[in-house]
């Protein structure tokens, strides 16, 4: 990872900010079967011990805004987070625009279904739009295991047209805290939702999408990763101009400080521009970042986060 020297305004010291040099690592029709890719995320196998996987990591991804009859979610594996030994494993679920998978380990699940997979689908009756769904399993090979559908963990609220793009983890010990859309489109709205049982969440506060963000932009609040490092809470992920649409290549990768509830308080650096949505896995003090420019390619780079010590 190359570094560039940036002088912080009003600070006599210099901070080495990592230079982001992403490269195309996967392509539809070659390493990946489906024709488009969205929401490509990496997971540590050690965090999901019941999943059958002989590699250190596994990956989840879906199609990019497929048709109602389309939509697919796949998984793969590898020892290298740069995808140099990536192996696609199989199709997990398809149909109803099934997309944006997110995995959660729940070791104390009452039924022994310790692997939770959240994703969103298009709903054509009742409250219309995209809704987050949950299905669970005990583990095994994710494309060849027994899944149980658990319904809509975020529920359906009148006035909301999109509860997709769900990101969640424990916060801090026994409460699950998630971030997700509630209203899609140009007037997007994200909310926090919380649960003690991660099958059923309750709505919380609305995310302030512009707080601490550079003028003219707003954060895509679940398109990235929230993490704690050096005793501080951070976000690495996606911001976009107010007028952006989903397919626009006008989004940026930032790192920001957040409060203890993951609300951004201060944007610190902009690492990359002119792309689409960013996802990340944090391992130690390194962020492994995946994103798309064209919808048929996955791009990657890693970011050494040790420079964040200068912002404590």
mmCIF file of C-alpha atoms in Angstrom:
data_model
loop_
_atom_site.group_PDB
_atom_site.id
_atom_site.type_symbol
_atom_site.label_atom_id
_atom_site.label_comp_id
_atom_site.label_asym_id
_atom_site.label_seq_id
_atom_site.Cartn_x
_atom_site.Cartn_y
_atom_site.Cartn_z
ATOM 1 C CA UNK A 1 0.000 0.000 0.000
ATOM 2 C CA UNK A 2 1.518 3.302 -1.092
ATOM 3 C CA UNK A 3 1.221 6.293 1.199
ATOM 4 C CA UNK A 4 0.803 9.995 0.540
ATOM 5 C CA UNK A 5 1.824 12.759 2.922
ATOM 6 C CA UNK A 6 -1.013 15.114 3.814
ATOM 7 C CA UNK A 7 -0.582 18.195 6.024
ATOM 8 C CA UNK A 8 -3.513 18.548 8.378
ATOM 9 C CA UNK A 9 -4.800 22.130 8.569
ATOM 10 C CA UNK A 10 -3.988 23.678 11.927
ATOM 11 C CA UNK A 11 -1.856 20.706 12.904
ATOM 12 C CA UNK A 12 1.926 20.932 13.028
ATOM 13 C CA UNK A 13 2.293 17.217 12.472
ATOM 14 C CA UNK A 14 1.883 15.369 9.188
ATOM 15 C CA UNK A 15 -0.424 12.406 8.787
ATOM 16 C CA UNK A 16 0.268 9.627 6.309
ATOM 17 C CA UNK A 17 -3.086 8.928 4.635
ATOM 18 C CA UNK A 18 -3.216 5.664 2.640
ATOM 19 C CA UNK A 19 -3.499 6.063 -1.120
ATOM 20 C CA UNK A 20 -6.425 4.008 -2.418
ATOM 21 C CA UNK A 21 -5.436 2.115 -5.581
ATOM 22 C CA UNK A 22 -8.313 -0.239 -6.314
ATOM 23 C CA UNK A 23 -8.046 -2.935 -8.944
ATOM 24 C CA UNK A 24 -10.557 -5.177 -10.685
ATOM 25 C CA UNK A 25 -10.361 -8.654 -9.113
ATOM 26 C CA UNK A 26 -13.558 -10.460 -10.203
ATOM 27 C CA UNK A 27 -15.783 -10.297 -13.266
ATOM 28 C CA UNK A 28 -19.199 -11.643 -14.177
ATOM 29 C CA UNK A 29 -19.035 -14.422 -16.731
ATOM 30 C CA UNK A 30 -15.543 -15.395 -15.623
ATOM 31 C CA UNK A 31 -15.112 -15.905 -11.856
ATOM 32 C CA UNK A 32 -18.750 -15.042 -11.073
ATOM 33 C CA UNK A 33 -21.753 -16.638 -12.798
ATOM 34 C CA UNK A 34 -24.419 -13.948 -12.525
ATOM 35 C CA UNK A 35 -24.374 -11.016 -15.001
ATOM 36 C CA UNK A 36 -24.260 -8.258 -12.375
ATOM 37 C CA UNK A 37 -22.829 -7.907 -8.856
ATOM 38 C CA UNK A 38 -23.992 -5.868 -5.866
ATOM 39 C CA UNK A 39 -23.263 -5.850 -2.133
ATOM 40 C CA UNK A 40 -20.138 -8.051 -2.319
ATOM 41 C CA UNK A 41 -18.991 -8.690 1.258
ATOM 42 C CA UNK A 42 -16.283 -10.776 2.932
ATOM 43 C CA UNK A 43 -16.628 -12.710 6.208
ATOM 44 C CA UNK A 44 -14.171 -14.525 8.473
ATOM 45 C CA UNK A 45 -14.831 -18.254 8.610
ATOM 46 C CA UNK A 46 -13.774 -18.353 12.262
ATOM 47 C CA UNK A 47 -16.810 -16.188 13.095
ATOM 48 C CA UNK A 48 -19.173 -18.765 11.534
ATOM 49 C CA UNK A 49 -17.827 -22.129 12.775
ATOM 50 C CA UNK A 50 -20.810 -24.232 11.646
ATOM 51 C CA UNK A 51 -20.444 -23.218 8.001
ATOM 52 C CA UNK A 52 -18.627 -25.869 5.972
ATOM 53 C CA UNK A 53 -15.617 -24.043 4.611
ATOM 54 C CA UNK A 54 -11.978 -25.106 4.373
ATOM 55 C CA UNK A 55 -10.796 -21.542 3.686
ATOM 56 C CA UNK A 56 -10.207 -18.582 5.992
ATOM 57 C CA UNK A 57 -12.922 -16.435 4.435
ATOM 58 C CA UNK A 58 -16.191 -16.638 2.575
ATOM 59 C CA UNK A 59 -17.976 -14.087 0.426
ATOM 60 C CA UNK A 60 -21.623 -13.225 -0.204
ATOM 61 C CA UNK A 61 -23.049 -11.190 -3.089
ATOM 62 C CA UNK A 62 -26.179 -10.762 -5.155
ATOM 63 C CA UNK A 63 -27.422 -9.411 -8.435
ATOM 64 C CA UNK A 64 -27.694 -5.661 -8.994
ATOM 65 C CA UNK A 65 -31.354 -4.560 -9.136
ATOM 66 C CA UNK A 66 -32.581 -7.567 -11.058
ATOM 67 C CA UNK A 67 -36.129 -7.938 -12.299
ATOM 68 C CA UNK A 68 -38.979 -9.144 -10.094
ATOM 69 C CA UNK A 69 -38.612 -12.698 -11.424
ATOM 70 C CA UNK A 70 -34.821 -12.500 -11.129
ATOM 71 C CA UNK A 71 -32.592 -11.778 -8.199
ATOM 72 C CA UNK A 72 -29.951 -14.218 -6.984
ATOM 73 C CA UNK A 73 -27.666 -14.582 -3.953
ATOM 74 C CA UNK A 74 -24.422 -16.557 -4.219
ATOM 75 C CA UNK A 75 -21.422 -17.398 -2.067
ATOM 76 C CA UNK A 76 -17.760 -18.257 -2.515
ATOM 77 C CA UNK A 77 -14.600 -18.821 -0.498
ATOM 78 C CA UNK A 78 -10.872 -18.130 -0.374
ATOM 79 C CA UNK A 79 -7.821 -17.732 1.847
ATOM 80 C CA UNK A 80 -6.890 -14.377 0.350
ATOM 81 C CA UNK A 81 -8.997 -11.266 0.775
ATOM 82 C CA UNK A 82 -7.667 -9.878 -2.509
ATOM 83 C CA UNK A 83 -9.664 -12.717 -4.164
ATOM 84 C CA UNK A 84 -6.547 -14.143 -5.812
ATOM 85 C CA UNK A 85 -7.695 -17.665 -4.891
ATOM 86 C CA UNK A 86 -11.433 -16.948 -5.023
ATOM 87 C CA UNK A 87 -13.706 -19.925 -5.693
ATOM 88 C CA UNK A 88 -17.419 -19.543 -6.393
ATOM 89 C CA UNK A 89 -19.424 -22.197 -4.526
ATOM 90 C CA UNK A 90 -23.071 -21.930 -5.477
ATOM 91 C CA UNK A 91 -26.472 -20.290 -5.571
ATOM 92 C CA UNK A 92 -28.198 -19.824 -2.191
ATOM 93 C CA UNK A 93 -31.559 -18.347 -3.192
ATOM 94 C CA UNK A 94 -33.193 -16.733 -6.205
ATOM 95 C CA UNK A 95 -36.392 -14.957 -7.284
ATOM 96 C CA UNK A 96 -38.384 -11.922 -6.136
ATOM 97 C CA UNK A 97 -35.349 -9.680 -6.648
ATOM 98 C CA UNK A 98 -33.477 -11.430 -3.800
ATOM 99 C CA UNK A 99 -30.403 -9.252 -3.209
ATOM 100 C CA UNK A 100 -28.163 -7.492 -0.606
ATOM 101 C CA UNK A 101 -27.266 -10.511 1.592
ATOM 102 C CA UNK A 102 -25.897 -9.907 5.065
ATOM 103 C CA UNK A 103 -24.743 -12.710 7.401
ATOM 104 C CA UNK A 104 -24.940 -12.738 11.192
ATOM 105 C CA UNK A 105 -23.794 -15.417 13.645
ATOM 106 C CA UNK A 106 -26.284 -16.041 16.487
ATOM 107 C CA UNK A 107 -24.770 -18.813 18.665
ATOM 108 C CA UNK A 108 -27.657 -18.863 21.177
ATOM 109 C CA UNK A 109 -30.472 -19.284 18.637
ATOM 110 C CA UNK A 110 -33.284 -21.235 20.294
ATOM 111 C CA UNK A 111 -33.662 -23.633 17.356
ATOM 112 C CA UNK A 112 -29.959 -24.175 16.702
ATOM 113 C CA UNK A 113 -30.168 -22.118 13.504
ATOM 114 C CA UNK A 114 -27.057 -20.115 14.267
ATOM 115 C CA UNK A 115 -26.506 -18.712 10.757
ATOM 116 C CA UNK A 116 -28.778 -15.761 9.926
ATOM 117 C CA UNK A 117 -29.014 -14.430 6.377
ATOM 118 C CA UNK A 118 -30.778 -11.105 5.893
ATOM 119 C CA UNK A 119 -31.596 -9.975 2.359
ATOM 120 C CA UNK A 120 -34.251 -7.936 0.614
ATOM 121 C CA UNK A 121 -36.940 -8.862 -1.884
ATOM 122 C CA UNK A 122 -39.511 -7.003 -3.950
ATOM 123 C CA UNK A 123 -43.038 -7.251 -2.504
ATOM 124 C CA UNK A 124 -45.972 -6.909 -4.892
ATOM 125 C CA UNK A 125 -48.854 -6.999 -2.393
ATOM 126 C CA UNK A 126 -49.649 -5.287 0.892
ATOM 127 C CA UNK A 127 -47.145 -2.489 1.585
ATOM 128 C CA UNK A 128 -45.349 -2.404 -1.755
ATOM 129 C CA UNK A 129 -41.594 -2.030 -2.277
ATOM 130 C CA UNK A 130 -38.462 -3.812 -1.110
ATOM 131 C CA UNK A 131 -38.605 -5.525 2.269
ATOM 132 C CA UNK A 132 -35.847 -7.153 4.312
ATOM 133 C CA UNK A 133 -36.356 -10.850 4.923
ATOM 134 C CA UNK A 134 -34.540 -13.336 7.129
ATOM 135 C CA UNK A 135 -33.777 -16.990 6.620
ATOM 136 C CA UNK A 136 -31.739 -19.164 8.972
ATOM 137 C CA UNK A 137 -29.875 -22.473 8.968
ATOM 138 C CA UNK A 138 -27.671 -24.489 11.271
ATOM 139 C CA UNK A 139 -24.677 -24.230 8.939
ATOM 140 C CA UNK A 140 -23.149 -26.586 6.390
ATOM 141 C CA UNK A 141 -22.736 -25.699 2.734
ATOM 142 C CA UNK A 142 -24.841 -22.607 2.253
ATOM 143 C CA UNK A 143 -25.961 -23.588 -1.250
ATOM 144 C CA UNK A 144 -26.911 -27.097 -0.106
ATOM 145 C CA UNK A 145 -28.379 -26.814 3.380
ATOM 146 C CA UNK A 146 -31.835 -26.585 4.940
ATOM 147 C CA UNK A 147 -33.047 -23.006 5.221
ATOM 148 C CA UNK A 148 -36.018 -21.814 7.274
ATOM 149 C CA UNK A 149 -37.787 -18.614 6.274
ATOM 150 C CA UNK A 150 -38.337 -16.338 9.291
ATOM 151 C CA UNK A 151 -40.400 -13.571 7.700
ATOM 152 C CA UNK A 152 -39.667 -9.857 7.853
ATOM 153 C CA UNK A 153 -37.496 -9.002 10.887
ATOM 154 C CA UNK A 154 -37.967 -5.240 10.339
ATOM 155 C CA UNK A 155 -41.701 -5.488 9.796
ATOM 156 C CA UNK A 156 -43.740 -3.383 7.367
ATOM 157 C CA UNK A 157 -44.638 0.180 8.310
ATOM 158 C CA UNK A 158 -47.079 2.364 6.380
ATOM 159 C CA UNK A 159 -45.211 5.134 4.571
ATOM 160 C CA UNK A 160 -42.062 3.075 4.125
ATOM 161 C CA UNK A 161 -41.302 1.767 0.640
ATOM 162 C CA UNK A 162 -37.895 0.139 1.147
ATOM 163 C CA UNK A 163 -36.507 -1.592 4.245
ATOM 164 C CA UNK A 164 -33.589 -3.170 2.416
ATOM 165 C CA UNK A 165 -29.817 -2.783 2.590
ATOM 166 C CA UNK A 166 -29.758 -4.070 6.168
ATOM 167 C CA UNK A 167 -26.496 -4.053 8.152
ATOM 168 C CA UNK A 168 -26.442 -5.372 11.738
ATOM 169 C CA UNK A 169 -24.204 -6.596 14.526
ATOM 170 C CA UNK A 170 -24.142 -6.889 18.329
ATOM 171 C CA UNK A 171 -23.996 -3.590 20.131
ATOM 172 C CA UNK A 172 -22.279 -3.720 22.487
ATOM 173 C CA UNK A 173 -22.950 -7.061 24.204
ATOM 174 C CA UNK A 174 -26.518 -8.343 24.152
ATOM 175 C CA UNK A 175 -28.329 -5.872 21.888
ATOM 176 C CA UNK A 176 -28.370 -6.193 18.107
ATOM 177 C CA UNK A 177 -28.278 -2.828 16.356
ATOM 178 C CA UNK A 178 -28.912 -2.440 12.647
ATOM 179 C CA UNK A 179 -29.050 0.276 9.995
ATOM 180 C CA UNK A 180 -31.357 0.095 6.977
ATOM 181 C CA UNK A 181 -33.368 2.074 4.480
ATOM 182 C CA UNK A 182 -36.986 2.946 5.196
ATOM 183 C CA UNK A 183 -37.623 5.214 2.209
ATOM 184 C CA UNK A 184 -35.820 4.793 -1.094
ATOM 185 C CA UNK A 185 -35.240 7.218 -3.952
ATOM 186 C CA UNK A 186 -33.985 10.807 -3.945
ATOM 187 C CA UNK A 187 -35.453 11.489 -0.491
ATOM 188 C CA UNK A 188 -33.850 8.453 1.091
ATOM 189 C CA UNK A 189 -34.322 7.797 4.791
ATOM 190 C CA UNK A 190 -32.379 5.382 6.972
ATOM 191 C CA UNK A 191 -33.237 4.303 10.492
ATOM 192 C CA UNK A 192 -31.600 2.381 13.282
ATOM 193 C CA UNK A 193 -33.437 -0.717 14.517
ATOM 194 C CA UNK A 194 -32.594 -2.754 17.617
ATOM 195 C CA UNK A 195 -33.392 -6.189 19.036
ATOM 196 C CA UNK A 196 -32.533 -8.618 21.793
ATOM 197 C CA UNK A 197 -33.827 -11.389 19.533
ATOM 198 C CA UNK A 198 -32.432 -10.714 16.031
ATOM 199 C CA UNK A 199 -35.517 -12.227 14.407
ATOM 200 C CA UNK A 200 -37.644 -9.208 15.411
ATOM 201 C CA UNK A 201 -36.396 -5.602 15.426
ATOM 202 C CA UNK A 202 -37.973 -2.386 16.687
ATOM 203 C CA UNK A 203 -37.565 0.958 14.942
ATOM 204 C CA UNK A 204 -35.266 3.473 16.537
ATOM 205 C CA UNK A 205 -33.935 6.892 15.624
ATOM 206 C CA UNK A 206 -33.693 8.261 12.112
ATOM 207 C CA UNK A 207 -30.114 8.451 10.831
ATOM 208 C CA UNK A 208 -28.929 12.009 10.158
ATOM 209 C CA UNK A 209 -27.445 11.472 6.679
ATOM 210 C CA UNK A 210 -25.721 14.855 6.369
ATOM 211 C CA UNK A 211 -24.318 15.343 9.866
ATOM 212 C CA UNK A 212 -20.544 15.726 9.685
ATOM 213 C CA UNK A 213 -20.452 15.027 5.929
ATOM 214 C CA UNK A 214 -18.951 17.274 3.262
ATOM 215 C CA UNK A 215 -21.359 19.822 1.771
ATOM 216 C CA UNK A 216 -23.673 18.523 -0.962
ATOM 217 C CA UNK A 217 -23.313 14.856 0.044
ATOM 218 C CA UNK A 218 -25.085 12.377 2.295
ATOM 219 C CA UNK A 219 -23.983 9.043 3.695
ATOM 220 C CA UNK A 220 -25.409 5.739 2.476
ATOM 221 C CA UNK A 221 -25.686 4.641 6.063
ATOM 222 C CA UNK A 222 -25.550 0.848 5.639
ATOM 223 C CA UNK A 223 -23.144 0.779 2.683
ATOM 224 C CA UNK A 224 -19.899 0.243 4.520
ATOM 225 C CA UNK A 225 -18.723 -0.934 7.932
ATOM 226 C CA UNK A 226 -18.929 0.402 11.478
ATOM 227 C CA UNK A 227 -16.120 -0.658 13.789
ATOM 228 C CA UNK A 228 -14.228 0.175 16.969
ATOM 229 C CA UNK A 229 -10.483 0.764 16.944
ATOM 230 C CA UNK A 230 -8.159 2.598 19.336
ATOM 231 C CA UNK A 231 -11.084 3.175 21.706
ATOM 232 C CA UNK A 232 -13.046 5.154 19.101
ATOM 233 C CA UNK A 233 -16.015 4.283 16.863
ATOM 234 C CA UNK A 234 -15.554 4.710 13.096
ATOM 235 C CA UNK A 235 -17.326 4.278 9.773
ATOM 236 C CA UNK A 236 -15.668 3.390 6.479
ATOM 237 C CA UNK A 237 -18.093 3.457 3.594
ATOM 238 C CA UNK A 238 -20.108 5.332 1.022
ATOM 239 C CA UNK A 239 -21.272 8.907 0.542
ATOM 240 C CA UNK A 240 -23.063 10.277 -2.520
ATOM 241 C CA UNK A 241 -24.277 13.620 -3.920
ATOM 242 C CA UNK A 242 -27.872 14.554 -3.106
ATOM 243 C CA UNK A 243 -28.915 14.074 -6.746
ATOM 244 C CA UNK A 244 -27.302 10.654 -7.140
ATOM 245 C CA UNK A 245 -29.168 7.617 -8.427
ATOM 246 C CA UNK A 246 -28.308 4.000 -7.687
ATOM 247 C CA UNK A 247 -26.370 3.388 -10.893
ATOM 248 C CA UNK A 248 -24.441 6.672 -10.853
ATOM 249 C CA UNK A 249 -20.664 6.390 -10.670
ATOM 250 C CA UNK A 250 -20.397 9.432 -8.413
ATOM 251 C CA UNK A 251 -19.983 7.959 -4.956
ATOM 252 C CA UNK A 252 -16.997 8.312 -2.643
ATOM 253 C CA UNK A 253 -15.256 6.220 0.005
ATOM 254 C CA UNK A 254 -14.770 8.013 3.318
ATOM 255 C CA UNK A 255 -13.678 7.331 6.862
ATOM 256 C CA UNK A 256 -15.576 9.155 9.599
ATOM 257 C CA UNK A 257 -15.857 9.229 13.349
ATOM 258 C CA UNK A 258 -19.161 8.085 14.843
ATOM 259 C CA UNK A 259 -20.725 8.256 18.263
ATOM 260 C CA UNK A 260 -21.366 5.149 20.352
ATOM 261 C CA UNK A 261 -24.596 4.491 18.411
ATOM 262 C CA UNK A 262 -22.819 4.694 15.012
ATOM 263 C CA UNK A 263 -24.222 8.057 13.996
ATOM 264 C CA UNK A 264 -21.509 9.838 11.999
ATOM 265 C CA UNK A 265 -20.177 12.924 13.753
ATOM 266 C CA UNK A 266 -17.200 13.963 11.596
ATOM 267 C CA UNK A 267 -15.904 12.974 8.173
ATOM 268 C CA UNK A 268 -12.117 12.701 8.303
ATOM 269 C CA UNK A 269 -10.816 11.652 4.890
ATOM 270 C CA UNK A 270 -12.093 10.881 1.400
ATOM 271 C CA UNK A 271 -10.126 7.926 0.027
ATOM 272 C CA UNK A 272 -11.722 7.322 -3.370
ATOM 273 C CA UNK A 273 -14.227 8.915 -5.761
ATOM 274 C CA UNK A 274 -16.178 8.154 -8.938
ATOM 275 C CA UNK A 275 -17.412 4.734 -7.999
ATOM 276 C CA UNK A 276 -20.466 2.980 -6.604
ATOM 277 C CA UNK A 277 -21.159 1.384 -3.214
ATOM 278 C CA UNK A 278 -18.350 0.292 -0.899
ATOM 279 C CA UNK A 279 -18.342 -2.639 1.541
ATOM 280 C CA UNK A 280 -15.556 -3.548 3.966
ATOM 281 C CA UNK A 281 -14.261 -6.227 6.317
ATOM 282 C CA UNK A 282 -12.080 -5.032 9.201
ATOM 283 C CA UNK A 283 -9.336 -7.429 10.332
ATOM 284 C CA UNK A 284 -7.112 -5.966 13.032
ATOM 285 C CA UNK A 285 -6.111 -2.506 11.831
ATOM 286 C CA UNK A 286 -6.746 -3.144 8.122
ATOM 287 C CA UNK A 287 -9.927 -2.534 6.125
ATOM 288 C CA UNK A 288 -10.467 -4.788 3.112
ATOM 289 C CA UNK A 289 -12.720 -2.857 0.747
ATOM 290 C CA UNK A 290 -14.894 -4.160 -2.111
ATOM 291 C CA UNK A 291 -16.837 -2.012 -4.550
ATOM 292 C CA UNK A 292 -18.163 -1.768 -8.080
ATOM 293 C CA UNK A 293 -17.729 0.722 -10.899
ATOM 294 C CA UNK A 294 -19.401 -1.234 -13.655
ATOM 295 C CA UNK A 295 -22.073 -3.608 -12.358
ATOM 296 C CA UNK A 296 -20.299 -6.684 -13.763
ATOM 297 C CA UNK A 297 -16.979 -6.267 -11.930
ATOM 298 C CA UNK A 298 -15.761 -6.355 -8.321
ATOM 299 C CA UNK A 299 -12.936 -3.997 -7.381
ATOM 300 C CA UNK A 300 -10.745 -4.265 -4.282
ATOM 301 C CA UNK A 301 -8.108 -2.552 -2.181
ATOM 302 C CA UNK A 302 -6.960 -2.632 1.444
ATOM 303 C CA UNK A 303 -6.563 0.346 3.753
ATOM 304 C CA UNK A 304 -4.089 0.433 6.646
ATOM 305 C CA UNK A 305 -6.037 2.110 9.431
ATOM 306 C CA UNK A 306 -3.166 2.855 11.809
ATOM 307 C CA UNK A 307 -3.195 6.510 10.712
ATOM 308 C CA UNK A 308 -6.501 6.890 12.576
ATOM 309 C CA UNK A 309 -4.513 7.089 15.825
ATOM 310 C CA UNK A 310 -3.782 10.685 14.814
ATOM 311 C CA UNK A 311 -7.496 11.542 15.090
ATOM 312 C CA UNK A 312 -8.072 10.307 18.629
#
